[in-house]
Short mmCIF file of C-alpha atoms in Angstrom, two decimals:
data_model
loop_
_atom_site.label_atom_id
_atom_site.label_comp_id
_atom_site.label_asym_id
_atom_site.label_seq_id
_atom_site.Cartn_x
_atom_site.Cartn_y
_atom_site.Cartn_z
CA UNK S 1 -10.49 -15.96 0.44
CA UNK S 2 -9.28 -19.58 1.27
CA UNK S 3 -7.44 -19.63 4.41
CA UNK S 4 -4.61 -21.77 4.98
CA UNK S 5 -2.23 -22.58 8.42
CA UNK S 6 0.88 -22.44 9.19
CA UNK S 7 1.77 -24.75 11.89
CA UNK S 8 -1.63 -23.52 13.64
CA UNK S 9 -0.93 -19.95 12.53
CA UNK S 10 -4.07 -19.21 10.05
CA UNK S 11 -3.74 -17.05 7.21
CA UNK S 12 -5.01 -16.19 3.75
CA UNK S 13 -3.70 -18.95 1.26
CA UNK S 14 -2.12 -16.51 -1.03
CA UNK S 15 -0.20 -13.59 1.06
CA UNK S 16 1.45 -9.85 -0.04
CA UNK S 17 5.20 -9.59 -0.18
CA UNK S 18 5.73 -5.87 0.60
CA UNK S 19 9.31 -5.68 -0.39
CA UNK S 20 8.48 -4.11 -3.47
CA UNK S 21 6.67 -1.17 -2.46
CA UNK S 22 9.94 0.14 -1.09
CA UNK S 23 12.83 -1.60 -2.81
CA UNK S 24 14.00 -3.85 -5.55
CA UNK S 25 11.96 -2.60 -8.27
CA UNK S 26 11.42 0.64 -9.84
CA UNK S 27 10.07 3.10 -9.57
CA UNK S 28 8.50 2.46 -6.24
CA UNK S 29 5.15 4.04 -5.39
CA UNK S 30 4.82 6.82 -2.95
CA UNK S 31 3.86 6.06 0.57
CA UNK S 32 -0.07 7.00 -0.11
CA UNK S 33 0.04 4.52 -2.92
CA UNK S 34 1.62 1.84 -0.96
CA UNK S 35 -0.71 2.17 1.53
CA UNK S 36 -3.92 2.16 -0.98
CA UNK S 37 -2.26 -1.34 -2.40
CA UNK S 38 -1.78 -2.90 0.83
CA UNK S 39 -5.43 -1.89 1.75
CA UNK S 40 -6.43 -3.07 -2.09
CA UNK S 41 -5.00 -6.39 -0.97
CA UNK S 42 -6.88 -6.46 2.37
CA UNK S 43 -10.62 -5.71 0.53
CA UNK S 44 -9.51 -8.77 -1.59
CA UNK S 45 -8.93 -11.07 1.08
CA UNK S 46 -5.61 -11.19 1.98
CA UNK S 47 -4.73 -11.35 5.90
CA UNK S 48 -0.79 -12.23 5.40
CA UNK S 49 1.64 -9.50 4.82
CA UNK S 50 5.63 -9.76 4.71
CA UNK S 51 8.03 -7.19 5.17
CA UNK S 52 11.62 -7.01 6.93
CA UNK S 53 13.78 -4.84 8.81
CA UNK S 54 16.50 -4.59 6.17
CA UNK S 55 13.92 -3.46 3.31
CA UNK S 56 14.64 -0.25 2.82
CA UNK S 57 16.37 0.39 5.92
CA UNK S 58 13.17 -0.26 8.05
CA UNK S 59 11.00 2.24 5.92
CA UNK S 60 9.07 -1.06 4.47
CA UNK S 61 8.12 -1.74 8.02
CA UNK S 62 6.78 1.52 8.96
CA UNK S 63 4.82 1.71 5.50
CA UNK S 64 3.42 -1.59 6.42
CA UNK S 65 2.49 -0.87 10.17
CA UNK S 66 0.74 2.39 9.12
CA UNK S 67 -1.11 0.71 6.33
CA UNK S 68 -2.28 -2.12 8.66
CA UNK S 69 -3.14 -0.02 11.66
CA UNK S 70 -6.71 0.71 11.03
CA UNK S 71 -6.97 -3.29 10.50
CA UNK S 72 -4.24 -4.60 12.79
CA UNK S 73 -6.50 -7.24 14.49
CA UNK S 74 -7.48 -9.01 11.30
CA UNK S 75 -4.33 -9.51 9.50
CA UNK S 76 -0.88 -11.51 10.19
CA UNK S 77 2.22 -9.80 10.06
CA UNK S 78 5.50 -11.34 9.15
CA UNK S 79 8.85 -9.70 9.55
CA UNK S 80 12.47 -10.48 9.39
CA UNK S 81 15.78 -9.55 11.47
CA UNK S 82 19.08 -10.10 10.24
CA UNK S 83 21.80 -10.46 12.76
CA UNK S 84 25.62 -10.89 12.83
CA UNK S 85 28.01 -12.64 15.43
CA UNK S 86 29.23 -10.12 17.89
CA UNK S 87 33.28 -11.07 17.63
CA UNK S 88 33.86 -9.63 21.19
CA UNK S 89 30.86 -11.61 22.74
CA UNK S 90 29.68 -14.74 21.33
CA UNK S 91 27.14 -15.86 24.38
CA UNK S 92 23.55 -16.66 24.33
CA UNK S 93 23.24 -13.53 26.83
CA UNK S 94 24.54 -11.14 23.91
CA UNK S 95 22.72 -12.66 21.42
CA UNK S 96 19.39 -12.38 23.17
CA UNK S 97 20.31 -8.66 23.75
CA UNK S 98 21.06 -8.05 20.30
CA UNK S 99 18.24 -10.11 18.92
CA UNK S 100 15.99 -7.92 21.74
CA UNK S 101 17.32 -4.96 19.85
CA UNK S 102 16.26 -6.09 16.46
CA UNK S 103 12.69 -7.14 17.49
CA UNK S 104 12.24 -3.98 19.39
CA UNK S 105 12.86 -1.96 16.75
CA UNK S 106 10.87 -3.99 14.02
CA UNK S 107 7.79 -3.71 16.74
CA UNK S 108 8.39 0.29 16.98
CA UNK S 109 8.41 0.89 13.04
CA UNK S 110 5.31 -1.36 12.52
CA UNK S 111 3.82 0.20 15.18
CA UNK S 112 2.42 -2.63 16.92
CA UNK S 113 3.18 -4.79 20.19
CA UNK S 114 3.78 -8.39 18.54
CA UNK S 115 4.71 -9.96 15.44
CA UNK S 116 2.65 -12.97 14.51
CA UNK S 117 5.62 -14.44 12.68
CA UNK S 118 9.45 -13.33 13.18
CA UNK S 119 11.77 -14.79 10.35
CA UNK S 120 15.72 -15.51 10.81
CA UNK S 121 16.69 -13.29 7.64
CA UNK S 122 18.74 -15.70 6.11
CA UNK S 123 20.36 -18.40 8.66
CA UNK S 124 24.07 -16.96 9.90
CA UNK S 125 26.20 -19.64 9.63
CA UNK S 126 28.25 -18.28 12.36
CA UNK S 127 25.40 -18.29 14.90
CA UNK S 128 24.19 -21.83 16.55
CA UNK S 129 20.79 -22.05 15.34
CA UNK S 130 20.01 -23.68 18.53
CA UNK S 131 20.75 -20.27 20.69
CA UNK S 132 18.68 -18.24 18.19
CA UNK S 133 15.91 -20.88 18.77
CA UNK S 134 16.07 -20.38 22.31
CA UNK S 135 16.00 -16.58 21.90
CA UNK S 136 12.84 -16.78 19.97
CA UNK S 137 10.95 -19.11 22.64
CA UNK S 138 11.65 -16.29 25.15
CA UNK S 139 10.18 -13.82 22.59
CA UNK S 140 7.00 -16.36 22.62
CA UNK S 141 6.84 -16.82 26.11
CA UNK S 142 6.69 -12.68 26.36
CA UNK S 143 4.08 -12.49 23.81
CA UNK S 144 6.48 -10.46 21.96
CA UNK S 145 6.15 -12.66 18.80
CA UNK S 146 3.82 -15.65 18.17
CA UNK S 147 5.44 -17.54 16.00
CA UNK S 148 9.26 -17.79 14.26
CA UNK S 149 10.85 -19.03 11.24
CA UNK S 150 14.19 -19.25 8.92
CA UNK S 151 14.72 -18.40 5.62
CA UNK S 152 16.96 -20.25 3.14
CA UNK S 153 17.50 -22.68 5.77
CA UNK S 154 18.56 -25.85 5.27
CA UNK S 155 16.62 -29.62 6.29
CA UNK S 156 19.40 -29.69 9.05
CA UNK S 157 18.94 -26.61 10.16
CA UNK S 158 15.53 -26.72 10.35
CA UNK S 159 15.48 -30.13 12.34
CA UNK S 160 18.19 -28.26 15.05
CA UNK S 161 16.25 -25.29 15.53
CA UNK S 162 12.75 -27.15 15.30
CA UNK S 163 14.06 -29.44 18.44
CA UNK S 164 14.67 -26.60 20.68
CA UNK S 165 11.38 -23.93 19.73
CA UNK S 166 9.10 -25.41 17.22
CA UNK S 167 9.22 -23.64 13.87
CA UNK S 168 6.13 -21.98 12.56
CA UNK S 169 7.31 -21.58 8.75
CA UNK S 170 10.26 -21.80 6.66
CA UNK S 171 10.70 -19.08 4.04
CA UNK S 172 12.32 -19.74 0.69
CA UNK S 173 12.53 -18.95 -2.84
CA UNK S 174 10.71 -21.57 -4.57
CA UNK S 175 8.77 -21.48 -7.81
CA UNK S 176 8.81 -23.37 -11.11
CA UNK S 177 12.26 -21.86 -11.86
CA UNK S 178 13.43 -22.56 -8.58
CA UNK S 179 12.80 -25.86 -7.21
CA UNK S 180 15.78 -26.81 -5.32
CA UNK S 181 13.93 -26.98 -2.10
CA UNK S 182 11.69 -29.70 -3.43
CA UNK S 183 14.37 -32.21 -2.48
CA UNK S 184 14.40 -31.93 1.20
CA UNK S 185 13.17 -28.84 2.81
CA UNK S 186 9.88 -29.31 1.93
CA UNK S 187 9.61 -33.18 3.05
CA UNK S 188 11.29 -31.99 6.40
CA UNK S 189 8.25 -29.18 6.63
CA UNK S 190 5.82 -31.73 5.53
CA UNK S 191 7.32 -34.17 8.13
CA UNK S 192 7.60 -31.64 11.17
CA UNK S 193 4.27 -29.68 10.61
CA UNK S 194 6.03 -26.58 9.43
CA UNK S 195 4.63 -24.23 6.87
CA UNK S 196 6.51 -23.25 3.81
CA UNK S 197 6.08 -19.66 2.56
CA UNK S 198 7.43 -19.16 -0.81
CA UNK S 199 9.10 -15.77 -1.77
CA UNK S 200 9.36 -14.84 -5.50
CA UNK S 201 6.82 -17.83 -6.33
CA UNK S 202 6.20 -15.65 -10.13
CA UNK S 203 10.18 -15.80 -10.25
CA UNK S 204 10.28 -11.92 -9.82
CA UNK S 205 7.51 -11.73 -12.56
CA UNK S 206 8.92 -14.05 -15.22
CA UNK S 207 5.98 -16.42 -14.76
CA UNK S 208 3.55 -13.79 -14.98
CA UNK S 209 4.34 -14.14 -19.04
CA UNK S 210 4.68 -10.69 -19.67
CA UNK S 211 8.44 -10.36 -19.89
CA UNK S 212 10.36 -9.04 -22.96
CA UNK S 213 13.29 -10.15 -24.28
CA UNK S 214 14.44 -6.60 -24.94
CA UNK S 215 13.58 -4.92 -22.02
CA UNK S 216 16.17 -3.22 -20.11
CA UNK S 217 16.54 -3.13 -16.63
CA UNK S 218 18.65 -0.37 -15.19
CA UNK S 219 19.85 1.22 -11.58
CA UNK S 220 18.15 -0.22 -8.66
CA UNK S 221 15.69 -2.65 -10.28
CA UNK S 222 16.79 -6.05 -9.51
CA UNK S 223 16.01 -7.74 -12.69
CA UNK S 224 19.30 -5.69 -13.91
CA UNK S 225 21.42 -8.54 -12.06
CA UNK S 226 18.93 -11.49 -11.81
CA UNK S 227 19.96 -13.62 -14.83
CA UNK S 228 17.02 -15.12 -15.45
CA UNK S 229 16.34 -11.90 -17.16
CA UNK S 230 19.05 -11.80 -19.80
CA UNK S 231 17.91 -11.59 -23.16
CA UNK S 232 19.41 -15.07 -24.09
CA UNK S 233 17.49 -16.46 -21.29
CA UNK S 234 14.29 -15.19 -21.58
CA UNK S 235 14.22 -16.74 -25.13
CA UNK S 236 15.59 -19.76 -23.81
CA UNK S 237 13.17 -20.26 -21.11
CA UNK S 238 10.16 -19.61 -23.80
CA UNK S 239 9.29 -23.61 -23.48
CA UNK S 240 7.99 -22.71 -19.96
CA UNK S 241 6.25 -19.99 -20.57
CA UNK S 242 4.76 -21.92 -23.44
CA UNK S 243 3.69 -24.68 -20.94
CA UNK S 244 1.92 -22.47 -18.57
CA UNK S 245 -0.02 -20.36 -21.48
CA UNK S 246 -1.28 -23.44 -22.33
CA UNK S 247 -2.75 -24.39 -19.36
CA UNK S 248 -3.74 -20.93 -18.63
CA UNK S 249 -6.04 -20.74 -21.98
CA UNK S 250 -7.38 -24.01 -20.73
CA UNK S 251 -8.34 -22.72 -17.38
CA UNK S 252 -9.28 -19.26 -18.31
CA UNK S 253 -6.83 -17.84 -16.21
CA UNK S 254 -3.49 -16.09 -16.43
CA UNK S 255 0.22 -17.61 -16.49
CA UNK S 256 0.56 -15.93 -13.16
CA UNK S 257 -2.54 -17.71 -11.80
CA UNK S 258 -1.52 -21.47 -13.23
CA UNK S 259 2.18 -20.90 -11.66
CA UNK S 260 0.34 -20.15 -8.31
CA UNK S 261 -2.18 -22.65 -8.14
CA UNK S 262 0.39 -25.26 -9.28
CA UNK S 263 2.50 -24.50 -5.79
CA UNK S 264 -0.96 -24.38 -3.95
CA UNK S 265 -1.93 -27.99 -5.36
CA UNK S 266 1.39 -29.28 -4.32
CA UNK S 267 1.05 -29.49 -0.77
CA UNK S 268 -1.80 -27.40 1.61
CA UNK S 269 1.02 -25.92 4.06
CA UNK S 270 2.60 -24.17 1.08
CA UNK S 271 1.26 -20.00 1.42
CA UNK S 272 3.19 -18.02 -1.45
CA UNK S 273 3.64 -14.35 -1.14
CA UNK S 274 3.66 -12.73 -4.16
CA UNK S 275 4.54 -9.00 -4.51
CA UNK S 276 3.20 -6.35 -7.08
CA UNK S 277 2.79 -2.58 -7.25
CA UNK S 278 0.23 -2.92 -9.84
CA UNK S 279 -3.42 -3.03 -8.70
CA UNK S 280 -4.27 -5.63 -11.41
CA UNK S 281 -1.60 -7.58 -10.66
CA UNK S 282 -2.51 -7.65 -6.80
CA UNK S 283 -6.19 -8.58 -7.80
CA UNK S 284 -4.97 -11.01 -10.45
CA UNK S 285 -2.21 -12.94 -8.08
CA UNK S 286 -4.80 -13.14 -5.02
CA UNK S 287 -7.64 -14.49 -7.74
CA UNK S 288 -5.23 -17.48 -8.24
CA UNK S 289 -6.91 -19.00 -4.91
CA UNK S 290 -10.00 -19.76 -6.95
CA UNK S 291 -8.04 -21.61 -9.89
CA UNK S 292 -7.79 -25.02 -9.01
CA UNK S 293 -6.01 -27.61 -10.96
CA UNK S 294 -7.22 -31.32 -10.88
CA UNK S 295 -5.12 -34.07 -9.72
CA UNK S 296 -4.48 -35.08 -13.57
CA UNK S 297 -3.66 -31.30 -14.93
CA UNK S 298 -1.07 -30.96 -12.05
CA UNK S 299 0.52 -34.28 -13.03
CA UNK S 300 0.65 -33.21 -16.57
CA UNK S 301 2.34 -30.01 -15.41
CA UNK S 302 4.57 -31.78 -13.25
CA UNK S 303 5.59 -34.24 -15.75
CA UNK S 304 6.16 -31.37 -18.55
CA UNK S 305 8.14 -29.45 -15.98
CA UNK S 306 10.53 -32.36 -15.46
CA UNK S 307 11.34 -31.81 -19.32
CA UNK S 308 12.15 -28.55 -19.49
CA UNK S 309 15.70 -26.97 -18.57
CA UNK S 310 15.78 -24.02 -16.58
CA UNK S 311 18.07 -21.51 -17.79
CA UNK S 312 19.71 -18.58 -16.05
CA UNK S 313 17.74 -19.15 -12.66
CA UNK S 314 18.67 -16.79 -9.79
CA UNK S 315 21.51 -17.74 -7.39
CA UNK S 316 23.44 -17.06 -4.34
CA UNK S 317 25.64 -14.68 -6.39
CA UNK S 318 23.00 -12.63 -7.74
CA UNK S 319 21.41 -11.92 -4.35
CA UNK S 320 25.10 -10.81 -3.83
CA UNK S 321 24.94 -8.41 -6.91
CA UNK S 322 21.62 -7.15 -5.51
CA UNK S 323 23.02 -6.06 -2.25
CA UNK S 324 25.84 -4.07 -4.55
CA UNK S 325 23.29 -2.08 -6.54
CA UNK S 326 23.71 1.76 -6.39
#
């Protein structure tokens, strides 16, 4: 597996998003199967594993921690915290106290003494980014975390936070179907030497090329409320799938691998973290690190993408609906 660096933190060129092992897509695997899938990813060269305190109310961190315990010193763990503004005390001291409680909880669930990359799970607009950055700097000095990041941050938030405690990486949704962050966030990451870690790099599996327009998603399956999976949108997005299939055939690769290879070619500080509960898909996704596009092939894909309208892209409204799934 090829390696990349997120502002000095070395990771495999493709990581593994672990959320789906505990929530978001049904059926979720049992604990033993989840551990086996994480070990499979490691055997294939993956050293970068992403989880969060909010995933399945901490159960995902516990699963990841147990799976990685035998190989802890050979891997990089990324986790995330989400914190609200304290209505009674908004001081930096209280924020530090609340963040420390969150961090200690994650360390306990993960069964480790440090987290290599600790993200703010969505930037809370009620909390000064400078105060959060200061607290992260304290945790780095204590050795509790090795680096920190933000999720779905704006270019301004990145600059302000980075000026206080340098950011290791920004994690945001990014794929051929969700390219908003190309405008200013990815350029500011490049300018400041910050890594960029795309979640949903395959658009929740849409870019795998296996989506069926007649599929029905129910219950707590996230695709039930993500609008790109509406039947009409699946049909309308066929030109994008045709493009990917065309290049997949030419490269003797899969559509998912072409989608990830396009992303890897774009910038050397981009490290996607596709997630899967399928052993074959895990092998396929990690194998994308060996699919190389030429500059000419990349340019042809870029030109074609610029002419394709995307229908039903995931939005903040969709994300809000995900939290309401029962």
